[in-house]
Amino acid sequence: VLGRISCPVLLLTGDEQAGALVTPEHAASLQALIPQAQVARIEGAGHSIRHDQLARYLYAVQRFLAALP
């Protein structure tokens, strides 16, 4: 099912040491299934990226959206 996704995808990940659930290996697996997926790793954020690093979260999302056609 994931391989049929054709729209732009942004995967936000945090820092595993701070409690993030998605590892770099998980992110790479997603990118293998969805080649157009972009991964933004937010340093210092755990599972709740928005709560932990709001400014970095907003920057990553705004940058992703600004690059869309």
PDB file of C-alpha atoms in Angstrom:
ATOM      1  CA  VAL A   1       0.000   0.000   0.000  1.00  0.00           C
ATOM      2  CA  LEU A   2       2.779   2.459   0.863  1.00  0.00           C
ATOM      3  CA  GLY A   3       4.377   2.000  -2.539  1.00  0.00           C
ATOM      4  CA  ARG A   4       1.216   3.381  -4.175  1.00  0.00           C
ATOM      5  CA  ILE A   5       1.490   6.742  -2.413  1.00  0.00           C
ATOM      6  CA  SER A   6       2.261   9.377  -5.022  1.00  0.00           C
ATOM      7  CA  CYS A   7       1.835  12.621  -3.093  1.00  0.00           C
ATOM      8  CA  PRO A   8       4.662  14.408  -1.275  1.00  0.00           C
ATOM      9  CA  VAL A   9       5.382  12.948   2.159  1.00  0.00           C
ATOM     10  CA  LEU A  10       7.159  14.442   5.137  1.00  0.00           C
ATOM     11  CA  LEU A  11       8.226  12.171   7.984  1.00  0.00           C
ATOM     12  CA  LEU A  12       9.210  14.062  11.093  1.00  0.00           C
ATOM     13  CA  THR A  13      11.383  12.137  13.488  1.00  0.00           C
ATOM     14  CA  GLY A  14      12.926  13.012  16.795  1.00  0.00           C
ATOM     15  CA  ASP A  15      15.941  11.915  18.761  1.00  0.00           C
ATOM     16  CA  GLU A  16      15.752   8.282  19.879  1.00  0.00           C
ATOM     17  CA  GLN A  17      17.692   9.119  23.036  1.00  0.00           C
ATOM     18  CA  ALA A  18      14.953  11.625  23.929  1.00  0.00           C
ATOM     19  CA  GLY A  19      12.170   9.070  23.399  1.00  0.00           C
ATOM     20  CA  ALA A  20      11.474   9.208  19.662  1.00  0.00           C
ATOM     21  CA  LEU A  21      10.018   6.005  18.270  1.00  0.00           C
ATOM     22  CA  VAL A  22      11.191   6.237  14.649  1.00  0.00           C
ATOM     23  CA  THR A  23      14.820   5.260  14.187  1.00  0.00           C
ATOM     24  CA  PRO A  24      16.961   6.222  11.187  1.00  0.00           C
ATOM     25  CA  GLU A  25      16.539   2.626  10.000  1.00  0.00           C
ATOM     26  CA  HIS A  26      12.742   2.965  10.110  1.00  0.00           C
ATOM     27  CA  ALA A  27      12.977   6.229   8.169  1.00  0.00           C
ATOM     28  CA  ALA A  28      15.209   4.608   5.536  1.00  0.00           C
ATOM     29  CA  SER A  29      12.720   1.739   5.185  1.00  0.00           C
ATOM     30  CA  LEU A  30       9.916   4.230   4.582  1.00  0.00           C
ATOM     31  CA  GLN A  31      11.981   6.069   1.986  1.00  0.00           C
ATOM     32  CA  ALA A  32      12.646   2.775   0.207  1.00  0.00           C
ATOM     33  CA  LEU A  33       8.878   2.246  -0.066  1.00  0.00           C
ATOM     34  CA  ILE A  34       8.010   5.893  -0.786  1.00  0.00           C
ATOM     35  CA  PRO A  35      10.911   7.382  -2.768  1.00  0.00           C
ATOM     36  CA  GLN A  36       9.508  10.928  -2.679  1.00  0.00           C
ATOM     37  CA  ALA A  37       9.302  10.877   1.119  1.00  0.00           C
ATOM     38  CA  GLN A  38      11.421  13.439   2.883  1.00  0.00           C
ATOM     39  CA  VAL A  39      12.684  12.897   6.397  1.00  0.00           C
ATOM     40  CA  ALA A  40      13.282  15.735   8.833  1.00  0.00           C
ATOM     41  CA  ARG A  41      15.025  14.694  12.030  1.00  0.00           C
ATOM     42  CA  ILE A  42      14.398  17.169  14.831  1.00  0.00           C
ATOM     43  CA  GLU A  43      17.302  17.109  17.270  1.00  0.00           C
ATOM     44  CA  GLY A  44      16.377  17.282  20.930  1.00  0.00           C
ATOM     45  CA  ALA A  45      12.786  16.162  20.348  1.00  0.00           C
ATOM     46  CA  GLY A  46      11.345  12.958  21.701  1.00  0.00           C
ATOM     47  CA  HIS A  47       8.017  11.364  20.810  1.00  0.00           C
ATOM     48  CA  SER A  48       6.120  14.679  20.983  1.00  0.00           C
ATOM     49  CA  ILE A  49       8.123  16.648  18.429  1.00  0.00           C
ATOM     50  CA  ARG A  50       5.781  19.653  18.342  1.00  0.00           C
ATOM     51  CA  HIS A  51       5.771  19.940  22.099  1.00  0.00           C
ATOM     52  CA  ASP A  52       9.497  19.354  22.556  1.00  0.00           C
ATOM     53  CA  GLN A  53      10.878  21.510  19.718  1.00  0.00           C
ATOM     54  CA  LEU A  54       8.086  23.714  18.351  1.00  0.00           C
ATOM     55  CA  ALA A  55      10.321  26.159  16.454  1.00  0.00           C
ATOM     56  CA  ARG A  56      12.275  23.376  14.744  1.00  0.00           C
ATOM     57  CA  TYR A  57       9.044  21.522  13.973  1.00  0.00           C
ATOM     58  CA  LEU A  58       7.488  24.604  12.383  1.00  0.00           C
ATOM     59  CA  TYR A  59      10.644  25.306  10.383  1.00  0.00           C
ATOM     60  CA  ALA A  60      10.694  21.751   8.975  1.00  0.00           C
ATOM     61  CA  VAL A  61       7.009  21.809   8.055  1.00  0.00           C
ATOM     62  CA  GLN A  62       7.153  25.284   6.518  1.00  0.00           C
ATOM     63  CA  ARG A  63      10.256  24.372   4.503  1.00  0.00           C
ATOM     64  CA  PHE A  64       8.542  21.214   3.217  1.00  0.00           C
ATOM     65  CA  LEU A  65       5.352  23.081   2.276  1.00  0.00           C
ATOM     66  CA  ALA A  66       7.253  25.930   0.620  1.00  0.00           C
ATOM     67  CA  ALA A  67       9.015  23.466  -1.674  1.00  0.00           C
ATOM     68  CA  LEU A  68       5.769  21.977  -2.982  1.00  0.00           C
ATOM     69  CA  PRO A  69       4.811  22.874  -6.558  1.00  0.00           C
TER      70      PRO A  69
END
